[in-house]
Amino acid sequence: MTVQAPEAPLRELTDEEVAAYRDDGAIRASGLFSDEWVGRIAEAVDYVLANPSVLAQATADFSDGKANGDAFMWKTHEAFRDFVFRSPASRVAQRLFGSRTVTAFYDQVFTKPRGTSKPTPFHEDATSFPVDGDQVCAMWIALDSCGPDTAALTVVRGSHRWERDRAPVTSSLMHRAMKSDRAETAAPGPETRRDVLTWDEKDLLAWDLAPGDAVIFHPAALHGATGTAPAHGRRAFVSRWLGDGVTFQPKKGVMPILWDPGLAPGDPMGGPLFPRVLPAVDTDEGQWEAQQPDPERLGHFLRRIGRG
């Protein structure tokens, strides 16, 4: 099977951007993705929001219905699958990591309708992931204009280097389930932007973002967001990537895996759920047809959060 190679980004990350990511844990990167890619993903996001999956309904970030999201969309939707295998994202990750290999981790959508007053509490993602290794990144791509006070992502500078084990702090049912699994060992995280602002203001990284701008951040970095403006909502698409040396480490209290990954603990990341994209796609790993979650795994997860 012939597989089209991923496109090159419109520009390469600079040495300064790569160094800032390593030091600060987050950067804003503009001009990486074409208008065509941004438009196609925005259209696909609108589709999944209008046609929510079972996972989307179960893991809504706000119980009052004012924000919606989904995850692993590439397993069920062609546009997101094309983004994994054909967009410049994998090449951006390779430049960021300086790695030989790049593996797709998972994608996610976060939206906040206009007038959403509830903030996204500050939290970190690394302790929720079933992986071990440092070459992990998230590309938070704005699909609407937003800023520090209108739900753009805010990151605590350098927090990816802190020594800690914090449970995710969020109102989503999925994260509350994970948090309860780790309640005995996890330290509390800061709840709100106000809590974080008790630190020095210069420790916060936040930018005005235009559609297509990406905040690329380390999953161990504390991050959150404010609510939205009365007249404007915010959609964001997150694409997560892995570099060299990352292994599969399932454990209690991590994100649910609703498809069979085909991996044993300690295996290098790869396979049908986490496909390698660079240096070349392994066509035995790539999943080219839509595939819904495994019914048994989905049922177990829904029971875990009280919706089964």
XYZ file of N, CA and C in Angstrom, residues 25-256:
696
model
N 8.622 24.981 28.690
C 7.552 23.991 28.640
C 6.439 24.320 27.678
N 6.514 25.491 27.013
C 5.471 25.863 26.059
C 5.966 26.986 25.164
N 5.494 26.978 23.928
C 5.780 28.058 22.986
C 4.528 28.330 22.165
N 4.428 29.543 21.642
C 3.454 29.821 20.585
C 4.184 29.705 19.253
N 3.586 28.987 18.318
C 4.182 28.821 16.990
C 3.128 29.161 15.945
N 3.364 30.229 15.222
C 2.459 30.652 14.158
C 3.020 30.237 12.806
N 2.138 30.130 11.825
C 2.585 29.913 10.457
C 3.095 28.530 10.142
N 2.650 27.514 10.886
C 3.083 26.145 10.613
C 2.140 25.428 9.656
N 0.834 25.705 9.803
C -0.188 24.950 9.078
C -0.881 25.851 8.056
N -1.179 25.291 6.908
C -1.832 26.049 5.846
C -3.277 26.361 6.215
N -3.839 27.347 5.536
C -5.253 27.667 5.732
C -6.130 26.471 5.379
N -5.692 25.672 4.411
C -6.478 24.501 4.018
C -6.584 23.507 5.162
N -5.467 23.244 5.847
C -5.518 22.320 6.975
C -6.371 22.887 8.104
N -6.204 24.149 8.414
C -6.968 24.756 9.509
C -8.459 24.731 9.186
N -8.807 25.059 7.956
C -10.208 25.047 7.568
C -10.808 23.656 7.593
N -10.042 22.671 7.147
C -10.575 21.305 7.132
C -10.790 20.783 8.551
N -9.843 21.074 9.446
C -10.003 20.620 10.826
C -11.156 21.356 11.501
N -11.299 22.653 11.248
C -12.411 23.402 11.841
C -13.748 22.820 11.396
N -13.852 22.477 10.122
C -15.082 21.872 9.613
C -15.333 20.515 10.264
N -14.279 19.724 10.429
C -14.424 18.413 11.061
C -14.804 18.546 12.530
N -14.240 19.538 13.215
C -14.597 19.772 14.616
C -16.076 20.118 14.730
N -16.567 20.983 13.856
C -17.987 21.330 13.893
C -18.850 20.090 13.682
N -18.392 19.179 12.827
C -19.157 17.955 12.589
C -19.225 17.095 13.843
N -18.089 16.874 14.506
C -18.116 15.993 15.674
C -18.880 16.635 16.830
N -18.889 17.956 16.912
C -19.672 18.608 17.955
C -21.166 18.484 17.688
N -21.539 18.494 16.416
C -22.948 18.336 16.059
C -23.395 16.882 16.112
N -22.430 15.965 16.109
C -22.724 14.527 16.131
C -21.863 13.867 17.201
N -22.121 14.168 18.487
C -21.221 13.708 19.555
C -21.220 12.193 19.700
N -20.028 11.664 19.907
C -19.868 10.240 20.158
C -20.241 9.920 21.604
N -20.318 8.635 21.901
C -20.573 8.225 23.285
C -19.468 8.744 24.194
N -18.220 8.663 23.731
C -17.103 9.163 24.526
C -17.238 10.661 24.753
N -17.644 11.408 23.727
C -17.797 12.855 23.866
C -18.848 13.192 24.908
N -19.943 12.483 24.900
C -21.003 12.748 25.865
C -20.566 12.388 27.281
N -19.794 11.323 27.409
C -19.390 10.862 28.738
C -18.307 11.718 29.353
N -17.504 12.382 28.530
C -16.353 13.121 29.049
C -16.491 14.619 28.851
N -17.719 15.110 28.766
C -17.936 16.549 28.618
C -17.226 17.279 29.742
N -16.459 18.310 29.393
C -15.656 19.012 30.390
C -16.494 19.824 31.355
N -17.703 20.199 30.937
C -18.536 20.998 31.818
C -19.907 20.347 31.907
N -20.321 20.038 33.118
C -21.575 19.328 33.306
C -22.775 20.182 32.945
N -22.616 21.519 32.862
C -23.744 22.373 32.513
C -23.950 22.470 31.006
N -23.157 21.724 30.235
C -23.356 21.675 28.797
C -22.794 22.838 28.024
N -22.048 23.716 28.674
C -21.519 24.894 27.990
C -20.170 24.657 27.319
N -19.635 23.469 27.431
C -18.416 23.145 26.699
C -18.486 21.691 26.278
N -17.886 21.397 25.149
C -17.949 20.050 24.612
C -16.599 19.667 24.036
N -16.389 18.365 23.899
C -15.141 17.899 23.322
C -15.257 16.458 22.893
N -14.176 15.938 22.369
C -14.099 14.537 21.976
C -12.628 14.169 21.920
N -12.339 12.891 21.765
C -10.959 12.418 21.727
C -10.857 11.211 20.801
N -9.644 10.958 20.335
C -9.374 9.865 19.399
C -10.273 9.973 18.163
N -10.500 11.194 17.711
C -11.369 11.373 16.539
C -10.778 10.729 15.292
N -9.443 10.616 15.236
C -8.811 10.057 14.039
C -9.224 8.610 13.804
N -9.706 7.931 14.852
C -10.136 6.539 14.698
C -11.481 6.427 13.986
N -12.230 7.525 13.947
C -13.580 7.446 13.396
C -13.862 8.452 12.284
N -12.963 9.432 12.057
C -13.245 10.492 11.089
C -12.057 10.684 10.144
N -12.352 10.724 8.856
C -11.301 10.774 7.840
C -10.444 12.031 7.933
N -11.047 13.186 8.193
C -10.269 14.431 8.218
C -9.202 14.389 9.298
N -9.548 13.884 10.466
C -8.570 13.791 11.549
C -7.525 12.718 11.254
N -7.943 11.646 10.578
C -6.991 10.602 10.194
C -5.978 11.163 9.190
N -6.467 11.954 8.249
C -5.550 12.579 7.298
C -4.585 13.522 8.004
N -5.059 14.224 9.027
C -4.176 15.130 9.757
C -3.032 14.352 10.400
N -3.330 13.185 10.950
C -2.290 12.369 11.582
C -1.219 11.974 10.574
N -1.636 11.463 9.429
C -0.686 10.844 8.508
C -0.146 11.790 7.432
N -0.844 12.892 7.163
C -0.473 13.708 6.004
C -0.168 15.163 6.335
N -0.604 15.650 7.484
C -0.346 17.052 7.819
C 1.114 17.240 8.233
N 1.568 18.481 8.379
C 2.943 18.730 8.831
C 3.184 18.448 10.312
N 2.150 18.073 11.066
C 2.289 17.984 12.525
C 3.408 17.038 12.947
N 3.519 15.889 12.307
C 4.556 14.930 12.706
C 5.951 15.495 12.465
N 6.115 16.259 11.400
C 7.425 16.852 11.108
C 7.748 17.978 12.094
N 6.737 18.712 12.525
C 6.950 19.720 13.567
C 7.415 19.039 14.849
N 6.769 17.927 15.214
C 7.163 17.195 16.422
C 8.581 16.655 16.299
N 8.942 16.155 15.144
C 10.295 15.620 14.952
C 11.342 16.710 15.142
N 11.075 17.885 14.617
C 11.996 19.009 14.797
C 12.063 19.414 16.267
N 10.929 19.420 16.939
C 10.887 19.800 18.349
C 11.688 18.826 19.202
N 11.503 17.529 18.961
C 12.172 16.498 19.757
C 13.623 16.275 19.331
N 13.929 16.520 18.067
C 15.210 16.085 17.534
C 15.287 14.576 17.451
N 14.154 13.939 17.164
C 14.058 12.485 17.210
C 14.148 11.870 15.822
N 14.419 10.578 15.792
C 14.365 9.829 14.537
C 12.942 9.405 14.234
N 12.240 8.919 15.260
C 10.879 8.426 15.076
C 9.867 9.419 15.637
N 8.682 9.407 15.053
C 7.547 10.167 15.581
C 6.324 9.266 15.503
N 5.618 9.175 16.613
C 4.444 8.322 16.733
C 3.253 9.172 17.146
N 2.117 8.945 16.506
C 0.898 9.652 16.886
C 0.393 9.102 18.213
N 0.071 9.994 19.141
C -0.465 9.582 20.443
C -1.994 9.627 20.381
N -2.589 10.800 20.518
C -4.031 10.911 20.293
C -4.412 12.363 20.088
N -5.606 12.557 19.529
C -6.105 13.903 19.280
C -7.326 14.174 20.153
N -7.677 15.443 20.253
C -8.757 15.839 21.150
C -9.307 17.191 20.710
N -10.559 17.438 21.034
C -11.212 18.716 20.769
C -11.671 19.309 22.087
N -11.414 20.598 22.263
C -11.926 21.353 23.404
C -12.649 22.585 22.869
N -13.894 22.767 23.261
C -14.619 23.960 22.839
C -15.286 24.613 24.040
N -15.436 25.919 23.930
C -16.196 26.692 24.911
C -17.106 27.648 24.137
N -18.415 27.490 24.264
C -19.313 28.437 23.606
C -19.168 29.838 24.184
N -19.666 30.802 23.470
C -19.597 32.177 23.943
C -20.303 32.309 25.293
N -19.776 33.170 26.116
C -20.389 33.418 27.414
C -20.186 32.312 28.429
N -19.194 31.439 28.225
C -18.888 30.401 29.213
C -18.059 31.030 30.326
N -18.640 31.144 31.502
C -17.939 31.821 32.598
C -16.972 30.907 33.329
N -17.224 29.612 33.282
C -16.426 28.679 34.068
C -15.048 28.486 33.441
N -13.970 28.688 34.207
C -12.630 28.471 33.651
C -12.279 26.992 33.597
N -11.274 26.670 32.827
C -10.666 25.345 32.882
C -9.607 25.375 33.970
N -9.771 24.613 35.054
C -8.800 24.671 36.156
C -7.400 24.297 35.688
N -6.408 24.864 36.340
C -5.026 24.516 36.025
C -4.755 23.071 36.439
N -4.091 22.352 35.563
C -3.817 20.934 35.771
C -2.661 20.548 34.860
N -2.173 19.339 35.012
C -1.193 18.792 34.075
C -1.687 17.448 33.581
N -1.191 17.029 32.435
C -1.707 15.830 31.777
C -0.823 14.601 31.925
N 0.452 14.794 32.241
C 1.417 13.697 32.129
C 1.047 12.502 32.988
N 0.545 12.748 34.202
C 0.230 11.626 35.084
C -1.022 10.879 34.642
N -1.730 11.418 33.641
C -2.910 10.742 33.111
C -2.588 9.844 31.923
N -1.360 9.903 31.437
C -1.019 9.211 30.201
C -0.424 7.832 30.477
N -0.772 6.830 29.664
C -0.226 5.480 29.837
C 1.112 5.310 29.125
N 2.004 6.268 29.320
C 3.295 6.228 28.636
C 4.401 6.600 29.607
N 5.623 6.194 29.265
C 6.817 6.585 30.007
C 7.833 7.114 29.000
N 8.375 8.290 29.287
C 9.328 8.923 28.389
C 9.083 10.416 28.357
N 10.106 11.173 27.969
C 9.991 12.632 28.016
C 9.624 13.246 26.675
N 9.801 12.516 25.580
C 9.514 13.098 24.267
C 8.022 12.954 23.956
N 7.248 13.798 24.622
C 5.799 13.841 24.472
C 5.407 15.306 24.354
N 4.572 15.642 23.401
C 4.131 17.035 23.288
C 2.683 17.096 22.834
N 2.067 18.224 23.107
C 0.718 18.520 22.636
C 0.764 19.784 21.794
N 0.090 19.758 20.653
C -0.069 20.945 19.814
C -1.509 21.410 19.944
N -1.703 22.484 20.696
C -3.025 23.069 20.948
C -3.248 24.120 19.873
N -4.078 23.798 18.881
C -4.239 24.649 17.701
C -5.545 25.420 17.809
N -5.447 26.743 17.848
C -6.635 27.590 17.925
C -7.378 27.556 16.593
N -8.693 27.379 16.666
C -9.537 27.447 15.475
C -10.352 28.729 15.441
N -10.298 29.496 16.527
C -10.929 30.810 16.620
C -9.936 31.753 17.281
N -10.060 33.034 16.999
C -9.223 34.017 17.676
C -9.543 34.014 19.167
N -8.505 34.058 19.995
C -8.693 34.055 21.442
C -7.459 34.659 22.092
N -7.584 35.008 23.363
C -6.483 35.616 24.088
C -6.460 35.151 25.526
N -5.541 35.672 26.330
C -5.399 35.223 27.721
C -6.675 35.348 28.543
N -7.526 36.315 28.222
C -8.768 36.506 28.968
C -9.984 35.983 28.227
N -9.775 35.321 27.101
C -10.881 34.773 26.318
C -10.599 33.333 25.916
N -10.131 32.557 26.892
C -10.029 31.095 26.796
C -8.864 30.577 25.980
N -7.865 31.427 25.676
C -6.630 30.881 25.113
C -5.891 30.093 26.191
N -5.133 29.101 25.778
C -4.403 28.278 26.738
C -3.362 29.119 27.476
N -3.303 28.947 28.794
C -2.293 29.592 29.631
C -1.463 28.503 30.291
N -0.140 28.649 30.264
C 0.779 27.635 30.780
C 1.681 28.269 31.832
N 1.957 27.539 32.903
C 2.866 28.014 33.941
C 4.293 27.715 33.499
N 5.061 28.763 33.299
C 6.412 28.635 32.768
C 7.278 27.716 33.641
N 7.926 26.750 33.009
C 8.868 25.879 33.696
C 8.255 24.809 34.572
N 6.928 24.744 34.645
C 6.298 23.786 35.562
C 6.466 22.345 35.106
N 6.859 22.125 33.858
C 7.098 20.754 33.391
C 8.323 20.143 34.057
N 9.143 20.976 34.703
C 10.350 20.477 35.374
C 10.165 20.333 36.877
N 8.968 20.602 37.376
C 8.718 20.458 38.809
C 8.703 18.987 39.209
N 9.108 18.721 40.441
C 8.999 17.368 40.997
C 7.651 17.253 41.697
N 6.745 16.487 41.101
C 5.423 16.369 41.705
C 4.656 15.234 41.046
N 3.578 14.839 41.692
C 2.621 13.898 41.108
C 1.245 14.445 41.433
N 0.685 15.198 40.527
C -0.596 15.846 40.774
C -1.699 15.120 40.008
N -2.838 14.957 40.662
C -3.993 14.439 39.959
C -4.553 15.522 39.048
N -5.155 15.145 37.930
C -5.789 16.154 37.089
C -6.863 16.895 37.869
N -6.963 18.190 37.688
C -7.977 18.996 38.353
C -8.909 19.521 37.279
N -10.087 18.933 37.176
C -11.063 19.348 36.179
C -12.398 18.755 36.561
N -13.459 19.274 35.968
C -14.785 18.771 36.290
C -15.218 17.638 35.382
N -14.402 17.230 34.433
C -14.839 16.170 33.537
C -14.985 14.862 34.298
N -15.975 14.090 33.905
C -16.211 12.807 34.563
C -15.016 11.884 34.409
N -14.389 11.889 33.240
C -13.243 11.020 33.011
C -12.120 11.372 33.964
N -11.800 12.661 34.080
C -10.689 13.057 34.932
C -11.026 12.888 36.405
N -12.293 13.073 36.765
C -12.655 12.825 38.159
C -12.476 11.355 38.510
N -12.790 10.476 37.563
C -12.584 9.050 37.813
C -11.109 8.743 37.977
N -10.272 9.320 37.125
C -8.834 9.097 37.240
C -8.305 9.684 38.536
N -8.803 10.860 38.909
C -8.335 11.508 40.127
C -8.659 10.653 41.345
N -9.847 10.059 41.375
C -10.212 9.241 42.525
C -9.336 8.013 42.626
N -8.895 7.473 41.490
C -8.010 6.315 41.497
C -6.668 6.631 42.137
N -6.224 7.905 42.046
C -4.911 8.273 42.553
C -4.984 9.151 43.794
N -6.147 9.220 44.411
C -6.346 10.190 45.489
C -5.393 9.992 46.650
N -4.949 8.768 46.882
C -4.099 8.519 48.043
C -2.676 9.008 47.835
N -2.234 9.131 46.595
C -0.829 9.464 46.356
C -0.626 10.803 45.676
N -1.652 11.335 45.028
C -1.461 12.545 44.237
C -1.573 13.789 45.099
N -0.736 14.751 44.800
C -0.801 16.042 45.476
C -1.862 16.905 44.816
N -2.489 17.818 45.558
C -3.501 18.672 44.950
C -2.878 19.653 43.976
N -3.612 20.005 42.946
C -3.155 21.009 41.992
C -3.874 22.320 42.225
N -3.361 23.408 41.685
C -4.047 24.689 41.811
C -5.369 24.639 41.062
N -6.410 25.203 41.629
C -7.734 25.065 41.049
C -8.027 26.075 39.945
N -7.576 27.308 40.088
C -8.019 28.353 39.184
C -6.872 29.262 38.783
N -7.146 30.105 37.794
C -6.178 31.122 37.387
C -5.854 32.033 38.561
N -6.854 32.330 39.387
C -6.608 33.184 40.552
C -5.569 32.548 41.469
N -5.656 31.236 41.691
C -4.669 30.559 42.533
C -3.276 30.679 41.927
N -3.186 30.477 40.605
C -1.893 30.550 39.950
C -1.357 31.970 39.979
N -2.232 32.948 39.915
C -1.799 34.338 39.904
C -1.254 34.794 41.246
N -1.328 33.944 42.274
C -0.629 34.286 43.508
C 0.874 34.165 43.299
N 1.290 33.485 42.217
C 2.690 33.461 41.850
C 3.001 34.723 41.053
N 4.238 34.890 40.675
C 4.633 36.049 39.885
C 3.987 35.980 38.502
N 3.404 37.099 38.070
C 2.719 37.140 36.776
C 3.621 36.695 35.630
N 4.902 36.949 35.733
C 5.804 36.587 34.637
C 5.926 35.081 34.460
N 5.458 34.309 35.439
C 5.530 32.864 35.326
C 4.426 32.285 34.448
N 3.499 33.120 33.987
C 2.422 32.642 33.129
C 2.738 32.941 31.667
N 2.546 31.931 30.835
C 2.721 32.077 29.393
C 1.345 32.058 28.745
N 0.975 33.142 28.113
C -0.316 33.231 27.428
C -0.178 34.219 26.282
N -0.872 33.955 25.205
C -0.704 34.746 23.994
C -2.056 35.039 23.357
N -2.089 36.095 22.561
C -3.199 36.302 21.639
C -2.988 35.372 20.451
N -4.015 34.604 20.129
C -3.893 33.580 19.092
C -4.887 33.830 17.970
N -4.440 33.640 16.747
C -5.295 33.666 15.569
C -5.564 32.232 15.133
N -6.622 32.002 14.352
C -6.866 30.641 13.865
C -5.635 30.065 13.172
N -5.257 28.867 13.572
C -4.075 28.205 13.026
C -2.837 28.352 13.876
N -2.819 29.316 14.804
C -1.691 29.425 15.733
C -1.696 28.225 16.673
N -0.516 27.739 17.016
C -0.399 26.573 17.891
C 0.354 26.941 19.160
N -0.172 26.499 20.294
C 0.595 26.483 21.533
C 1.098 25.051 21.689
N 2.401 24.871 21.621
C 3.000 23.543 21.753
C 3.549 23.439 23.161
N 3.061 22.452 23.928
C 3.449 22.395 25.336
C 3.730 20.970 25.783
N 4.535 20.883 26.834
C 4.875 19.599 27.452
C 3.711 19.174 28.346
N 3.316 17.900 28.334
C 2.147 17.491 29.110
C 2.316 17.617 30.614
N 3.557 17.712 31.115
C 3.760 17.897 32.549
C 3.628 19.355 32.971
N 3.477 20.265 32.018
C 3.336 21.684 32.345
C 1.914 21.968 32.814
N 1.794 22.722 33.908
C 0.477 23.147 34.361
C -0.131 24.082 33.324
N -1.394 23.840 32.993
C -2.070 24.679 32.014
C -3.555 24.767 32.333
N -4.165 25.842 31.882
C -5.585 26.071 32.098
C -6.062 27.154 31.156
N -7.280 27.641 31.386
C -7.832 28.684 30.519
C -8.970 29.378 31.239
N -9.212 30.624 30.862
C -10.346 31.363 31.397
C -11.616 30.966 30.652
N -12.718 31.612 30.999
C -13.943 31.487 30.233
C -13.869 32.307 28.955
N -14.975 32.334 28.226
C -15.017 33.031 26.944
C -15.717 34.379 27.067
N -15.587 35.180 26.021
C -16.263 36.470 25.958
C -17.751 36.266 25.668
N -18.587 37.248 26.016
C -20.030 37.100 25.782
C -20.399 36.876 24.319
N -19.602 37.423 23.406
C -19.979 37.365 21.994
C -19.203 36.336 21.184
N -18.210 35.683 21.789
C -17.343 34.815 20.996
C -17.040 33.515 21.739
N -17.194 32.390 21.035
C -16.777 31.111 21.566
C -15.349 30.793 21.157
N -14.892 29.599 21.554
C -13.531 29.189 21.228
C -13.473 27.697 20.978
N -12.928 27.333 19.812
C -12.680 25.932 19.483
C -11.174 25.715 19.403
N -10.727 24.595 19.949
C -9.310 24.245 19.877
C -9.185 22.765 19.549
N -8.229 22.457 18.698
C -7.912 21.079 18.319
C -6.527 20.756 18.856
N -6.404 19.623 19.543
C -5.131 19.237 20.150
C -4.640 17.946 19.504
N -3.415 17.989 19.017
C -2.773 16.830 18.397
C -1.542 16.483 19.220
N -1.475 15.259 19.742
C -0.389 14.859 20.647
C 0.538 13.866 19.949
N 1.849 14.010 20.252
C 2.869 13.258 19.534
C 3.934 12.733 20.478
N 4.585 11.639 20.049
C 5.628 10.976 20.824
C 6.887 10.857 19.974
N 8.047 10.959 20.630
C 9.318 10.793 19.943
C 10.011 9.501 20.332
N 11.328 9.518 20.318
C 12.118 8.316 20.594
C 12.001 7.902 22.059
N 12.048 6.594 22.281
C 12.199 6.064 23.632
C 10.965 6.072 24.498
N 9.792 6.368 23.950
C 8.564 6.387 24.745
C 7.948 4.993 24.730
N 7.585 4.500 25.908
C 7.056 3.144 26.038
C 5.651 3.158 26.631
N 4.961 2.060 26.419
C 3.589 1.893 26.910
C 3.631 1.457 28.366
N 2.961 2.224 29.235
C 2.960 1.928 30.668
C 1.554 2.114 31.235
N 0.655 1.164 30.965
C -0.689 1.279 31.540
C -0.624 1.112 33.048
N -1.417 1.889 33.749
C -1.450 1.803 35.206
C -2.771 2.353 35.695
N -3.040 2.120 36.954
C -4.285 2.594 37.538
C -4.333 4.113 37.508
N -5.492 4.625 37.136
C -5.681 6.058 37.192
C -5.244 6.813 35.960
N -5.077 6.129 34.812
C -4.720 6.845 33.592
C -5.937 6.920 32.680
N -5.796 7.646 31.592
C -6.885 7.832 30.642
C -7.394 6.489 30.129
N -8.689 6.386 29.864
C -9.226 5.124 29.356
C -8.739 4.857 27.941
